[in-house]
mmCIF file of C-alpha atoms and ligand atoms in Angstrom:
data_model
loop_
_atom_site.group_PDB
_atom_site.id
_atom_site.type_symbol
_atom_site.label_atom_id
_atom_site.label_comp_id
_atom_site.label_asym_id
_atom_site.label_seq_id
_atom_site.Cartn_x
_atom_site.Cartn_y
_atom_site.Cartn_z
ATOM 1 C CA MET A 1 -163.657 -37.491 108.901
ATOM 2 C CA GLU A 2 -161.574 -34.268 108.710
ATOM 3 C CA LEU A 3 -157.944 -35.446 108.770
ATOM 4 C CA ASN A 4 -154.885 -34.650 106.755
ATOM 5 C CA ASN A 5 -153.563 -37.082 104.156
ATOM 6 C CA ASN A 6 -150.088 -37.455 105.633
ATOM 7 C CA LEU A 7 -150.832 -39.945 108.375
ATOM 8 C CA SER A 8 -148.819 -43.123 108.853
ATOM 9 C CA ILE A 9 -150.688 -46.388 108.356
ATOM 10 C CA GLU A 10 -150.769 -46.948 112.122
ATOM 11 C CA GLU A 11 -152.308 -43.498 112.692
ATOM 12 C CA GLN A 12 -154.840 -44.146 109.929
ATOM 13 C CA ARG A 13 -155.749 -47.498 111.478
ATOM 14 C CA ARG A 14 -156.429 -45.822 114.847
ATOM 15 C CA PHE A 15 -158.604 -43.066 113.371
ATOM 16 C CA ALA A 16 -160.470 -45.425 111.025
ATOM 17 C CA ALA A 17 -161.426 -47.618 114.007
ATOM 18 C CA LYS A 18 -163.696 -44.740 115.140
ATOM 19 C CA CYS A 19 -165.107 -43.912 111.683
ATOM 20 C CA THR A 20 -168.892 -43.549 111.442
ATOM 21 C CA ASP A 21 -168.988 -41.892 108.021
ATOM 22 C CA CYS A 22 -171.333 -44.453 106.476
ATOM 23 C CA PRO A 23 -173.902 -46.868 107.963
ATOM 24 C CA LEU A 24 -171.555 -49.863 107.694
ATOM 25 C CA TYR A 25 -169.893 -49.088 111.024
ATOM 26 C CA LYS A 26 -173.032 -50.540 112.627
ATOM 27 C CA GLU A 27 -172.681 -53.844 110.714
ATOM 28 C CA GLY A 28 -169.101 -54.942 111.153
ATOM 29 C CA THR A 29 -167.395 -56.127 114.348
ATOM 30 C CA GLN A 30 -164.477 -53.767 113.713
ATOM 31 C CA THR A 31 -162.716 -51.919 110.908
ATOM 32 C CA VAL A 32 -160.409 -54.155 108.930
ATOM 33 C CA TYR A 33 -157.607 -51.870 107.858
ATOM 34 C CA GLY A 34 -154.877 -52.664 105.350
ATOM 35 C CA GLU A 35 -151.663 -54.377 106.401
ATOM 36 C CA GLY A 36 -148.155 -54.598 105.013
ATOM 37 C CA PRO A 37 -145.033 -52.485 104.859
ATOM 38 C CA GLU A 38 -145.239 -48.754 104.170
ATOM 39 C CA ARG A 39 -143.744 -48.105 100.707
ATOM 40 C CA ALA A 40 -144.609 -51.635 99.517
ATOM 41 C CA GLU A 41 -144.117 -51.950 95.760
ATOM 42 C CA ILE A 42 -147.419 -53.782 95.270
ATOM 43 C CA MET A 43 -150.756 -52.813 96.789
ATOM 44 C CA ILE A 44 -153.527 -55.409 96.519
ATOM 45 C CA VAL A 45 -157.061 -54.079 96.949
ATOM 46 C CA GLY A 46 -160.143 -56.218 97.572
ATOM 47 C CA GLU A 47 -163.782 -55.233 97.966
ATOM 48 C CA GLN A 48 -164.612 -55.513 101.664
ATOM 49 C CA PRO A 49 -163.741 -57.828 104.574
ATOM 50 C CA GLY A 50 -165.557 -61.154 104.706
ATOM 51 C CA ASP A 51 -166.899 -62.988 107.744
ATOM 52 C CA LYS A 52 -163.530 -64.379 108.896
ATOM 53 C CA GLU A 53 -161.690 -61.096 108.244
ATOM 54 C CA ASP A 54 -164.328 -59.172 110.203
ATOM 55 C CA LEU A 55 -163.738 -61.392 113.232
ATOM 56 C CA ALA A 56 -159.947 -61.498 112.868
ATOM 57 C CA GLY A 57 -159.568 -57.779 112.046
ATOM 58 C CA ARG A 58 -157.165 -58.650 109.206
ATOM 59 C CA PRO A 59 -157.728 -58.623 105.432
ATOM 60 C CA PHE A 60 -157.742 -61.809 103.325
ATOM 61 C CA THR A 61 -157.507 -64.388 106.095
ATOM 62 C CA GLY A 62 -160.469 -66.574 105.005
ATOM 63 C CA PRO A 63 -160.904 -68.913 101.997
ATOM 64 C CA ALA A 64 -160.398 -66.035 99.514
ATOM 65 C CA GLY A 65 -157.146 -65.193 101.314
ATOM 66 C CA LYS A 66 -155.954 -68.794 100.911
ATOM 67 C CA LEU A 67 -156.491 -68.653 97.155
ATOM 68 C CA LEU A 68 -154.731 -65.294 97.017
ATOM 69 C CA ASP A 69 -151.784 -66.691 99.034
ATOM 70 C CA LEU A 70 -151.437 -69.729 96.743
ATOM 71 C CA THR A 71 -151.482 -67.494 93.674
ATOM 72 C CA LEU A 72 -148.914 -65.104 95.134
ATOM 73 C CA GLN A 73 -146.632 -68.030 96.008
ATOM 74 C CA ALA A 74 -147.010 -69.538 92.528
ATOM 75 C CA THR A 75 -146.017 -66.259 90.870
ATOM 76 C CA GLY A 76 -143.157 -65.454 93.251
ATOM 77 C CA ILE A 77 -144.821 -62.399 94.813
ATOM 78 C CA SER A 78 -144.248 -62.030 98.552
ATOM 79 C CA ARG A 79 -147.430 -61.397 100.549
ATOM 80 C CA SER A 80 -145.454 -59.984 103.459
ATOM 81 C CA ALA A 81 -143.741 -57.477 101.145
ATOM 82 C CA SER A 82 -147.102 -56.376 99.666
ATOM 83 C CA TYR A 83 -149.697 -54.045 101.182
ATOM 84 C CA ILE A 84 -153.126 -55.709 101.274
ATOM 85 C CA THR A 85 -156.340 -53.822 101.864
ATOM 86 C CA ASN A 86 -159.993 -53.456 100.886
ATOM 87 C CA ALA A 87 -161.910 -50.620 99.210
ATOM 88 C CA VAL A 88 -164.405 -50.698 102.113
ATOM 89 C CA LYS A 89 -163.181 -51.271 105.675
ATOM 90 C CA HIS A 90 -166.319 -52.609 107.361
ATOM 91 C CA PHE A 91 -168.064 -55.937 106.674
ATOM 92 C CA ASN A 92 -171.536 -55.526 105.177
ATOM 93 C CA TRP A 93 -173.720 -58.565 105.671
ATOM 94 C CA LYS A 94 -177.193 -59.998 106.132
ATOM 95 C CA PRO A 95 -178.258 -63.306 107.707
ATOM 96 C CA ALA A 96 -178.203 -66.194 105.187
ATOM 97 C CA PRO A 97 -181.670 -67.598 104.281
ATOM 98 C CA ASN A 98 -181.052 -70.576 106.620
ATOM 99 C CA GLY A 99 -179.952 -68.163 109.362
ATOM 100 C CA LYS A 100 -176.749 -70.135 109.915
ATOM 101 C CA TYR A 101 -174.117 -67.713 108.652
ATOM 102 C CA ARG A 102 -173.506 -64.091 107.719
ATOM 103 C CA GLN A 103 -173.843 -63.512 103.996
ATOM 104 C CA SER A 104 -171.757 -60.748 102.373
ATOM 105 C CA VAL A 105 -173.711 -57.862 100.830
ATOM 106 C CA LYS A 106 -172.004 -55.835 98.098
ATOM 107 C CA PRO A 107 -171.133 -52.302 99.203
ATOM 108 C CA THR A 108 -173.058 -49.546 97.406
ATOM 109 C CA ALA A 109 -171.365 -46.841 95.321
ATOM 110 C CA GLY A 110 -172.136 -44.439 98.226
ATOM 111 C CA GLU A 111 -170.364 -46.677 100.754
ATOM 112 C CA ILE A 112 -167.364 -47.121 98.445
ATOM 113 C CA GLY A 113 -167.312 -43.331 98.004
ATOM 114 C CA ALA A 114 -167.489 -42.710 101.774
ATOM 115 C CA CYS A 115 -164.619 -45.119 102.411
ATOM 116 C CA ARG A 116 -162.447 -43.792 99.549
ATOM 117 C CA GLN A 117 -160.978 -41.257 102.027
ATOM 118 C CA TRP A 118 -159.221 -44.168 103.802
ATOM 119 C CA PHE A 119 -158.066 -45.740 100.586
ATOM 120 C CA ASN A 120 -156.658 -42.389 99.426
ATOM 121 C CA ARG A 121 -154.745 -42.011 102.711
ATOM 122 C CA GLU A 122 -153.339 -45.534 102.357
ATOM 123 C CA LEU A 123 -152.301 -44.714 98.798
ATOM 124 C CA SER A 124 -150.509 -41.538 99.958
ATOM 125 C CA ALA A 125 -148.579 -43.481 102.600
ATOM 126 C CA ILE A 126 -147.694 -46.498 100.449
ATOM 127 C CA GLN A 127 -147.158 -44.930 96.995
ATOM 128 C CA PRO A 128 -147.069 -48.355 95.339
ATOM 129 C CA LYS A 129 -145.552 -49.002 91.941
ATOM 130 C CA ILE A 130 -148.394 -51.389 91.049
ATOM 131 C CA ILE A 131 -151.987 -51.568 92.318
ATOM 132 C CA VAL A 132 -153.832 -54.853 91.810
ATOM 133 C CA CYS A 133 -157.607 -54.467 92.065
ATOM 134 C CA LEU A 134 -159.496 -57.626 92.940
ATOM 135 C CA GLY A 135 -163.009 -57.224 91.555
ATOM 136 C CA ALA A 136 -165.244 -54.407 90.361
ATOM 137 C CA ALA A 137 -165.616 -52.519 93.666
ATOM 138 C CA ALA A 138 -161.836 -52.239 94.046
ATOM 139 C CA ALA A 139 -161.545 -51.107 90.408
ATOM 140 C CA GLN A 140 -164.195 -48.477 91.066
ATOM 141 C CA ALA A 141 -162.362 -47.209 94.169
ATOM 142 C CA VAL A 142 -159.040 -47.005 92.323
ATOM 143 C CA LEU A 143 -160.107 -45.922 88.845
ATOM 144 C CA GLY A 144 -163.321 -44.058 89.767
ATOM 145 C CA LYS A 145 -165.293 -45.827 87.044
ATOM 146 C CA THR A 146 -167.096 -49.075 86.414
ATOM 147 C CA PHE A 147 -165.017 -51.839 84.938
ATOM 148 C CA SER A 148 -166.036 -55.085 83.248
ATOM 149 C CA ILE A 149 -163.891 -57.723 84.939
ATOM 150 C CA SER A 150 -164.881 -60.483 82.525
ATOM 151 C CA ARG A 151 -163.887 -58.410 79.459
ATOM 152 C CA GLN A 152 -161.066 -56.217 80.794
ATOM 153 C CA HIS A 153 -159.256 -58.259 83.469
ATOM 154 C CA GLY A 154 -155.570 -58.734 82.869
ATOM 155 C CA GLN A 155 -155.003 -55.354 81.199
ATOM 156 C CA LEU A 156 -152.102 -53.408 82.657
ATOM 157 C CA LEU A 157 -152.983 -49.729 82.799
ATOM 158 C CA ALA A 158 -149.954 -47.448 82.640
ATOM 159 C CA PRO A 159 -149.475 -44.608 85.153
ATOM 160 C CA GLU A 160 -151.175 -41.308 84.309
ATOM 161 C CA PRO A 161 -150.461 -37.753 85.536
ATOM 162 C CA GLU A 162 -153.026 -38.085 88.354
ATOM 163 C CA ARG A 163 -152.228 -41.741 89.125
ATOM 164 C CA HIS A 164 -148.590 -42.684 89.584
ATOM 165 C CA SER A 165 -149.015 -46.453 89.748
ATOM 166 C CA TYR A 166 -149.615 -49.148 87.168
ATOM 167 C CA VAL A 167 -153.020 -50.746 87.685
ATOM 168 C CA MET A 168 -154.092 -54.332 87.036
ATOM 169 C CA VAL A 169 -157.691 -55.413 87.531
ATOM 170 C CA THR A 170 -158.433 -59.089 88.012
ATOM 171 C CA TRP A 171 -161.017 -61.408 89.559
ATOM 172 C CA HIS A 172 -161.846 -61.226 93.236
ATOM 173 C CA PRO A 173 -160.898 -64.634 94.692
ATOM 174 C CA SER A 174 -164.336 -64.881 96.395
ATOM 175 C CA ALA A 175 -165.989 -64.521 92.980
ATOM 176 C CA ILE A 176 -163.804 -67.371 91.709
ATOM 177 C CA LEU A 177 -164.728 -69.597 94.656
ATOM 178 C CA ARG A 178 -168.422 -68.769 94.272
ATOM 179 C CA SER A 179 -168.475 -69.831 90.591
ATOM 180 C CA PHE A 180 -171.182 -72.421 90.362
ATOM 181 C CA LYS A 181 -169.664 -74.632 87.636
ATOM 182 C CA LYS A 182 -166.329 -76.352 88.236
ATOM 183 C CA GLU A 183 -165.047 -75.501 84.732
ATOM 184 C CA ASP A 184 -165.830 -71.777 85.280
ATOM 185 C CA ARG A 185 -164.020 -71.903 88.593
ATOM 186 C CA GLU A 186 -160.937 -73.547 87.066
ATOM 187 C CA GLN A 187 -160.933 -71.111 84.127
ATOM 188 C CA LYS A 188 -161.076 -68.087 86.438
ATOM 189 C CA LYS A 189 -158.360 -69.519 88.691
ATOM 190 C CA MET A 190 -156.120 -69.885 85.641
ATOM 191 C CA GLU A 191 -156.853 -66.295 84.532
ATOM 192 C CA PHE A 192 -156.206 -65.043 88.081
ATOM 193 C CA LEU A 193 -152.821 -66.800 88.042
ATOM 194 C CA GLU A 194 -151.957 -65.411 84.588
ATOM 195 C CA ASP A 195 -152.897 -61.875 85.680
ATOM 196 C CA PHE A 196 -150.635 -62.111 88.744
ATOM 197 C CA ALA A 197 -147.853 -63.556 86.565
ATOM 198 C CA LYS A 198 -148.069 -60.334 84.494
ATOM 199 C CA VAL A 199 -147.782 -58.303 87.716
ATOM 200 C CA ALA A 200 -144.698 -60.304 88.766
ATOM 201 C CA LYS A 201 -143.105 -59.726 85.340
ATOM 202 C CA LEU A 202 -143.790 -55.990 85.517
ATOM 203 C CA LEU A 203 -142.367 -55.801 89.039
ATOM 204 C CA LYS A 204 -139.162 -57.481 87.844
ATOM 205 C CA LYS A 205 -138.890 -54.946 84.998
ATOM 206 C CA ILE A 206 -139.464 -52.002 87.382
ATOM 207 C CA ARG A 207 -136.751 -53.320 89.736
ATOM 208 C CA GLN A 208 -134.309 -53.799 86.861
ATOM 209 C CA GLN A 209 -134.926 -50.213 85.664
ATOM 210 C CA LYS A 210 -134.366 -48.938 89.210
ATOM 211 C CA THR A 211 -131.087 -50.854 89.511
ATOM 212 C CA SER A 212 -129.765 -49.664 86.145
ATOM 213 C CA LEU A 213 -130.654 -46.060 87.068
ATOM 214 C CA LYS A 214 -128.694 -46.424 90.324
ATOM 215 C CA LEU A 215 -125.717 -47.885 88.442
ATOM 216 C CA LYS A 216 -125.783 -45.018 85.916
ATOM 217 C CA ARG A 217 -125.845 -42.449 88.746
ATOM 218 C CA ALA A 218 -122.974 -44.187 90.542
ATOM 219 C CA ALA A 219 -120.805 -44.348 87.369
HETATM 220 S S1 SF4 B 301 -167.043 -48.529 105.792
HETATM 221 FE FE1 SF4 B 301 -165.444 -46.977 105.698
HETATM 222 S S2 SF4 B 301 -166.537 -45.003 105.594
HETATM 223 FE FE2 SF4 B 301 -168.009 -46.573 106.290
HETATM 224 S S3 SF4 B 301 -167.899 -46.432 108.521
HETATM 225 FE FE3 SF4 B 301 -166.476 -48.040 107.879
HETATM 226 S S4 SF4 B 301 -164.491 -47.028 107.724
HETATM 227 FE FE4 SF4 B 301 -166.049 -45.411 107.757
#
């Protein structure tokens, strides 16, 4: 879609609702655009909407959203003060083998690439201090490269000249919930919590630096 990059989130949401730039527009019920305040300090990026999100038109409202909410609460990060979105805005699915529910299908690199235009516009509007990528597809959309979540989650990547935000990559909550063994699930939940605790600590440091800069200027 030929649009400029200076649109407000509301304008982006309206235009994205008509997007047909990849085949996924035929799959989902609607686009599920990001939500949260413009200029939020933290931007949380998932992979794609799930079944419940597709129907509700809001990101992270299903079981994965509940785990995310609990983790945010436990680490003192406000969901309503964060901007929450997905790398891909339409739900990609196929019927489950028993035909009783819609099973998520991972977006391809081409679909992530087609939808990056929307993510880039969200990034321009929000300009977050910290981006938290949930899962490999989000990491690919943000960092433009493949990322091993199991080996590299929890690393805080410092801003670079072409990327002004810190980046943290961690587990996608759906991947945690899908873990077959209970001990794997509990281990990943703990790591997810620890990764968000690092984000909360960094946010506190960023706020303190901002306050001391203001005080210096006022002196
Ligand atoms: S997934 Fe993204 S690029 Fe593809 S049709 Fe939906 S909004 Fe457009």
